[in-house]
C-alpha atoms as a PDB file:
ATOM      1  CA  MET A   1      -2.327  79.809 197.016  1.00  0.00           C
ATOM      2  CA  THR A   2      -0.075  76.816 197.564  1.00  0.00           C
ATOM      3  CA  ARG A   3      -0.783  74.977 200.811  1.00  0.00           C
ATOM      4  CA  ILE A   4       2.322  72.774 200.763  1.00  0.00           C
ATOM      5  CA  PRO A   5       5.157  74.599 199.026  1.00  0.00           C
ATOM      6  CA  PRO A   6       7.376  72.537 196.743  1.00  0.00           C
ATOM      7  CA  LEU A   7      11.009  72.080 197.656  1.00  0.00           C
ATOM      8  CA  ASP A   8      13.508  74.221 195.794  1.00  0.00           C
ATOM      9  CA  ALA A   9      17.156  73.457 195.072  1.00  0.00           C
ATOM     10  CA  PRO A  10      19.472  72.903 196.746  1.00  0.00           C
ATOM     11  CA  TYR A  11      17.612  69.811 197.895  1.00  0.00           C
ATOM     12  CA  PRO A  12      18.150  67.867 201.125  1.00  0.00           C
ATOM     13  CA  PRO A  13      20.251  64.677 200.894  1.00  0.00           C
ATOM     14  CA  GLY A  14      18.575  61.979 198.826  1.00  0.00           C
ATOM     15  CA  VAL A  15      15.923  64.277 197.375  1.00  0.00           C
ATOM     16  CA  ALA A  16      17.882  65.389 194.290  1.00  0.00           C
ATOM     17  CA  ALA A  17      18.555  61.795 193.233  1.00  0.00           C
ATOM     18  CA  GLN A  18      14.908  60.822 193.764  1.00  0.00           C
ATOM     19  CA  LEU A  19      13.608  63.787 191.773  1.00  0.00           C
ATOM     20  CA  GLU A  20      16.079  63.104 188.974  1.00  0.00           C
ATOM     21  CA  ALA A  21      14.901  59.484 188.807  1.00  0.00           C
ATOM     22  CA  MET A  22      11.285  60.629 188.424  1.00  0.00           C
ATOM     23  CA  MET A  23      11.875  62.876 185.396  1.00  0.00           C
ATOM     24  CA  PRO A  24      13.189  62.322 181.871  1.00  0.00           C
ATOM     25  CA  PRO A  25      16.910  63.098 181.551  1.00  0.00           C
ATOM     26  CA  GLY A  26      17.617  66.824 181.554  1.00  0.00           C
ATOM     27  CA  VAL A  27      14.061  67.853 182.495  1.00  0.00           C
ATOM     28  CA  PRO A  28      13.766  69.735 185.798  1.00  0.00           C
ATOM     29  CA  PRO A  29      11.371  68.246 188.355  1.00  0.00           C
ATOM     30  CA  ILE A  30       7.776  69.409 188.164  1.00  0.00           C
ATOM     31  CA  GLY A  31       6.106  71.148 191.086  1.00  0.00           C
ATOM     32  CA  LEU A  32       4.029  68.129 192.075  1.00  0.00           C
ATOM     33  CA  PHE A  33       7.110  65.944 192.505  1.00  0.00           C
ATOM     34  CA  ARG A  34       8.903  68.690 194.442  1.00  0.00           C
ATOM     35  CA  THR A  35       5.813  68.900 196.681  1.00  0.00           C
ATOM     36  CA  PHE A  36       5.729  65.126 197.180  1.00  0.00           C
ATOM     37  CA  ALA A  37       9.445  65.267 198.073  1.00  0.00           C
ATOM     38  CA  ARG A  38       8.460  66.903 201.387  1.00  0.00           C
ATOM     39  CA  ASN A  39       7.635  63.296 202.359  1.00  0.00           C
ATOM     40  CA  LEU A  40      10.580  61.428 200.849  1.00  0.00           C
ATOM     41  CA  PRO A  41       9.622  57.901 202.026  1.00  0.00           C
ATOM     42  CA  MET A  42       6.171  58.333 200.421  1.00  0.00           C
ATOM     43  CA  THR A  43       7.763  59.676 197.228  1.00  0.00           C
ATOM     44  CA  VAL A  44      10.168  56.742 197.021  1.00  0.00           C
ATOM     45  CA  ALA A  45       7.346  54.256 197.618  1.00  0.00           C
ATOM     46  CA  MET A  46       5.038  55.725 195.015  1.00  0.00           C
ATOM     47  CA  SER A  47       7.642  56.292 192.307  1.00  0.00           C
ATOM     48  CA  GLY A  48       7.774  52.602 191.408  1.00  0.00           C
ATOM     49  CA  TRP A  49       4.034  52.476 190.793  1.00  0.00           C
ATOM     50  CA  GLY A  50       4.193  55.746 188.859  1.00  0.00           C
ATOM     51  CA  ARG A  51       6.904  54.277 186.615  1.00  0.00           C
ATOM     52  CA  TYR A  52       4.656  51.284 185.944  1.00  0.00           C
ATOM     53  CA  GLU A  53       1.631  53.461 185.120  1.00  0.00           C
ATOM     54  CA  LEU A  54       3.670  55.563 182.669  1.00  0.00           C
ATOM     55  CA  GLY A  55       5.906  52.768 181.420  1.00  0.00           C
ATOM     56  CA  ARG A  56       6.022  50.203 178.673  1.00  0.00           C
ATOM     57  CA  ASP A  57       4.736  47.343 180.853  1.00  0.00           C
ATOM     58  CA  LEU A  58       1.265  48.896 181.147  1.00  0.00           C
ATOM     59  CA  SER A  59      -1.023  46.845 178.901  1.00  0.00           C
ATOM     60  CA  LEU A  60      -2.772  49.938 177.487  1.00  0.00           C
ATOM     61  CA  THR A  61      -1.119  51.927 174.707  1.00  0.00           C
ATOM     62  CA  MET A  62       0.331  55.343 175.495  1.00  0.00           C
ATOM     63  CA  ARG A  63      -2.601  56.979 173.689  1.00  0.00           C
ATOM     64  CA  GLU A  64      -5.131  54.899 175.643  1.00  0.00           C
ATOM     65  CA  ARG A  65      -3.316  55.695 178.877  1.00  0.00           C
ATOM     66  CA  GLU A  66      -3.477  59.408 178.139  1.00  0.00           C
ATOM     67  CA  ILE A  67      -7.204  59.215 177.318  1.00  0.00           C
ATOM     68  CA  VAL A  68      -7.796  57.728 180.756  1.00  0.00           C
ATOM     69  CA  ILE A  69      -5.486  60.191 182.539  1.00  0.00           C
ATOM     70  CA  LEU A  70      -6.885  63.303 180.870  1.00  0.00           C
ATOM     71  CA  ARG A  71     -10.466  62.192 181.424  1.00  0.00           C
ATOM     72  CA  THR A  72      -9.854  61.276 185.063  1.00  0.00           C
ATOM     73  CA  CYS A  73      -8.001  64.519 185.824  1.00  0.00           C
ATOM     74  CA  ALA A  74     -10.661  66.588 184.070  1.00  0.00           C
ATOM     75  CA  ARG A  75     -13.473  64.837 185.962  1.00  0.00           C
ATOM     76  CA  CYS A  76     -11.558  65.474 189.220  1.00  0.00           C
ATOM     77  CA  ARG A  77     -11.144  69.122 188.111  1.00  0.00           C
ATOM     78  CA  CYS A  78      -7.373  68.779 188.517  1.00  0.00           C
ATOM     79  CA  GLU A  79      -6.150  71.404 186.096  1.00  0.00           C
ATOM     80  CA  TYR A  80      -2.565  70.923 187.298  1.00  0.00           C
ATOM     81  CA  GLU A  81      -2.143  67.251 186.321  1.00  0.00           C
ATOM     82  CA  TRP A  82      -4.393  67.589 183.272  1.00  0.00           C
ATOM     83  CA  GLY A  83      -2.198  70.452 182.027  1.00  0.00           C
ATOM     84  CA  VAL A  84       1.036  68.533 182.642  1.00  0.00           C
ATOM     85  CA  HIS A  85      -0.244  65.593 180.588  1.00  0.00           C
ATOM     86  CA  VAL A  86      -1.591  67.778 177.782  1.00  0.00           C
ATOM     87  CA  MET A  87       1.752  69.603 177.665  1.00  0.00           C
ATOM     88  CA  PHE A  88       3.956  66.478 177.685  1.00  0.00           C
ATOM     89  CA  PHE A  89       1.875  63.852 175.888  1.00  0.00           C
ATOM     90  CA  ALA A  90      -1.066  65.200 173.816  1.00  0.00           C
ATOM     91  CA  ALA A  91       0.961  65.854 170.674  1.00  0.00           C
ATOM     92  CA  ARG A  92       2.959  62.620 171.095  1.00  0.00           C
ATOM     93  CA  VAL A  93      -0.214  60.526 171.086  1.00  0.00           C
ATOM     94  CA  GLY A  94      -1.905  62.489 168.306  1.00  0.00           C
ATOM     95  CA  PHE A  95      -4.783  64.112 170.174  1.00  0.00           C
ATOM     96  CA  THR A  96      -6.718  66.724 168.242  1.00  0.00           C
ATOM     97  CA  ASP A  97      -8.026  69.878 169.903  1.00  0.00           C
ATOM     98  CA  ALA A  98     -11.520  68.379 169.601  1.00  0.00           C
ATOM     99  CA  GLN A  99     -10.398  65.269 171.496  1.00  0.00           C
ATOM    100  CA  ILE A 100      -8.764  67.295 174.265  1.00  0.00           C
ATOM    101  CA  THR A 101     -11.918  69.412 174.519  1.00  0.00           C
ATOM    102  CA  SER A 102     -14.039  66.264 174.654  1.00  0.00           C
ATOM    103  CA  LEU A 103     -11.870  64.658 177.328  1.00  0.00           C
ATOM    104  CA  THR A 104     -12.085  67.863 179.336  1.00  0.00           C
ATOM    105  CA  HIS A 105     -15.861  68.273 179.344  1.00  0.00           C
ATOM    106  CA  GLY A 106     -17.477  66.217 176.579  1.00  0.00           C
ATOM    107  CA  SER A 107     -18.460  62.574 176.423  1.00  0.00           C
ATOM    108  CA  ALA A 108     -17.599  59.293 174.750  1.00  0.00           C
ATOM    109  CA  ASP A 109     -20.435  60.027 172.306  1.00  0.00           C
ATOM    110  CA  ASP A 110     -18.660  63.071 170.844  1.00  0.00           C
ATOM    111  CA  PRO A 111     -17.994  62.621 167.096  1.00  0.00           C
ATOM    112  CA  CYS A 112     -14.212  62.885 167.579  1.00  0.00           C
ATOM    113  CA  TRP A 113     -14.207  59.367 169.077  1.00  0.00           C
ATOM    114  CA  THR A 114     -14.513  56.789 166.320  1.00  0.00           C
ATOM    115  CA  ALA A 115     -12.641  53.855 167.882  1.00  0.00           C
ATOM    116  CA  GLY A 116     -14.711  51.643 170.152  1.00  0.00           C
ATOM    117  CA  ARG A 117     -11.797  51.014 172.530  1.00  0.00           C
ATOM    118  CA  GLU A 118     -11.297  54.744 173.043  1.00  0.00           C
ATOM    119  CA  ARG A 119     -15.005  55.350 173.680  1.00  0.00           C
ATOM    120  CA  ILE A 120     -15.123  52.507 176.204  1.00  0.00           C
ATOM    121  CA  LEU A 121     -12.086  53.885 178.071  1.00  0.00           C
ATOM    122  CA  ILE A 122     -13.917  57.189 178.542  1.00  0.00           C
ATOM    123  CA  GLU A 123     -17.124  55.438 179.611  1.00  0.00           C
ATOM    124  CA  VAL A 124     -15.276  53.291 182.153  1.00  0.00           C
ATOM    125  CA  ALA A 125     -13.352  56.284 183.532  1.00  0.00           C
ATOM    126  CA  ASP A 126     -16.645  58.163 183.912  1.00  0.00           C
ATOM    127  CA  ALA A 127     -18.401  55.249 185.613  1.00  0.00           C
ATOM    128  CA  LEU A 128     -15.543  54.695 188.041  1.00  0.00           C
ATOM    129  CA  HIS A 129     -15.489  58.412 188.834  1.00  0.00           C
ATOM    130  CA  ASP A 130     -19.266  58.617 189.316  1.00  0.00           C
ATOM    131  CA  THR A 131     -20.026  55.310 191.034  1.00  0.00           C
ATOM    132  CA  ALA A 132     -16.722  53.540 191.779  1.00  0.00           C
ATOM    133  CA  ASP A 133     -18.170  50.601 189.819  1.00  0.00           C
ATOM    134  CA  LEU A 134     -19.269  49.410 186.386  1.00  0.00           C
ATOM    135  CA  GLY A 135     -22.834  48.403 185.651  1.00  0.00           C
ATOM    136  CA  ASP A 136     -23.381  45.043 183.985  1.00  0.00           C
ATOM    137  CA  ALA A 137     -23.965  46.477 180.491  1.00  0.00           C
ATOM    138  CA  LEU A 138     -20.794  48.588 180.636  1.00  0.00           C
ATOM    139  CA  TRP A 139     -18.847  45.639 182.029  1.00  0.00           C
ATOM    140  CA  GLU A 140     -19.928  43.470 179.088  1.00  0.00           C
ATOM    141  CA  ALA A 141     -19.078  46.215 176.577  1.00  0.00           C
ATOM    142  CA  ALA A 142     -15.669  46.744 178.182  1.00  0.00           C
ATOM    143  CA  ARG A 143     -15.019  42.995 178.377  1.00  0.00           C
ATOM    144  CA  ASP A 144     -15.748  42.684 174.651  1.00  0.00           C
ATOM    145  CA  LEU A 145     -12.963  45.184 173.830  1.00  0.00           C
ATOM    146  CA  LEU A 146     -10.402  44.770 176.623  1.00  0.00           C
ATOM    147  CA  ASP A 147      -8.767  41.694 178.090  1.00  0.00           C
ATOM    148  CA  GLU A 148      -8.413  41.077 181.815  1.00  0.00           C
ATOM    149  CA  ALA A 149      -4.935  42.614 182.076  1.00  0.00           C
ATOM    150  CA  GLU A 150      -6.123  45.749 180.267  1.00  0.00           C
ATOM    151  CA  LEU A 151      -9.199  46.030 182.471  1.00  0.00           C
ATOM    152  CA  LEU A 152      -7.139  45.750 185.643  1.00  0.00           C
ATOM    153  CA  ASP A 153      -4.667  48.346 184.354  1.00  0.00           C
ATOM    154  CA  LEU A 154      -7.562  50.621 183.413  1.00  0.00           C
ATOM    155  CA  PHE A 155      -9.169  50.380 186.861  1.00  0.00           C
ATOM    156  CA  LEU A 156      -5.940  51.098 188.717  1.00  0.00           C
ATOM    157  CA  LEU A 157      -4.890  53.856 186.322  1.00  0.00           C
ATOM    158  CA  CYS A 158      -8.165  55.649 187.056  1.00  0.00           C
ATOM    159  CA  GLY A 159      -7.631  55.189 190.784  1.00  0.00           C
ATOM    160  CA  TRP A 160      -4.014  56.331 190.628  1.00  0.00           C
ATOM    161  CA  TYR A 161      -4.941  59.549 188.880  1.00  0.00           C
ATOM    162  CA  HIS A 162      -7.775  60.147 191.329  1.00  0.00           C
ATOM    163  CA  ALA A 163      -5.140  59.991 194.079  1.00  0.00           C
ATOM    164  CA  ILE A 164      -2.765  62.270 192.140  1.00  0.00           C
ATOM    165  CA  SER A 165      -5.631  64.699 191.490  1.00  0.00           C
ATOM    166  CA  PHE A 166      -6.647  64.707 195.147  1.00  0.00           C
ATOM    167  CA  ALA A 167      -3.093  65.487 196.264  1.00  0.00           C
ATOM    168  CA  ALA A 168      -2.456  68.178 193.647  1.00  0.00           C
ATOM    169  CA  ARG A 169      -5.767  69.921 194.307  1.00  0.00           C
ATOM    170  CA  ALA A 170      -5.747  69.723 198.097  1.00  0.00           C
ATOM    171  CA  ALA A 171      -2.108  70.881 198.309  1.00  0.00           C
ATOM    172  CA  ARG A 172      -2.904  73.645 195.785  1.00  0.00           C
ATOM    173  CA  VAL A 173       0.124  72.825 193.630  1.00  0.00           C
ATOM    174  CA  GLU A 174       0.747  75.810 191.355  1.00  0.00           C
ATOM    175  CA  LEU A 175       0.162  75.223 187.661  1.00  0.00           C
ATOM    176  CA  GLU A 176       3.286  74.520 185.618  1.00  0.00           C
ATOM    177  CA  PRO A 177       4.558  77.414 183.503  1.00  0.00           C
ATOM    178  CA  GLY A 178       3.444  76.987 179.899  1.00  0.00           C
ATOM    179  CA  ALA A 179       0.949  74.223 180.664  1.00  0.00           C
ATOM    180  CA  PRO A 180      -2.482  74.633 179.047  1.00  0.00           C
ATOM    181  CA  ARG A 181      -5.485  75.620 181.118  1.00  0.00           C
ATOM    182  CA  PHE A 182      -9.026  74.275 181.103  1.00  0.00           C
ATOM    183  CA  ALA A 183     -10.217  77.708 179.952  1.00  0.00           C
ATOM    184  CA  GLY A 184      -8.256  77.263 176.733  1.00  0.00           C
ATOM    185  CA  TYR A 185     -10.764  74.682 175.508  1.00  0.00           C
ATOM    186  CA  PRO A 186     -14.296  75.629 174.402  1.00  0.00           C
ATOM    187  CA  GLY A 187     -17.059  74.764 176.796  1.00  0.00           C
ATOM    188  CA  HIS A 188     -14.966  75.310 179.913  1.00  0.00           C
ATOM    189  CA  VAL A 189     -17.087  75.667 183.041  1.00  0.00           C
ATOM    190  CA  GLY A 190     -15.592  76.501 186.429  1.00  0.00           C
ATOM    191  CA  PRO A 191     -12.173  75.741 187.938  1.00  0.00           C
END
């Protein structure tokens, strides 16, 4: 059950414009954004960083970004944000069902990952989730495939989606209609 209910239209002054700015044109605001809008100053402050993380200035490709987001959300057990990203981006970036399944509960060693950069993104996301650090061997492997700007973007992207996952889970944001569920992918264990 939702702990912090999302706002519904008609929205208080300033909220409608903020929500519109956070979504693609013509797409109604998702539940998470309508929940965040209960604290409008926070929503305004974080929307700039969110635009950067999902925008063209991020040094990782859209596909690489989505690997990191799906893996981070799955490791945080945030079905809400994972489902939103599968629904909006998985087809656009060419993920196969095997790759989505792997990002949800597999590993970088799964045979669906053939590109070294993609495997290292998963390994780094896992290490940051598990230890909030990278061991020396993983650092060297990551440094061989990613430049400094990409590494910094990778670290903060993982952290950003930890924060998003924490908020969505703790507030019990209801899953978006039509979004996929963890249980739709083989090997699903628990919520």
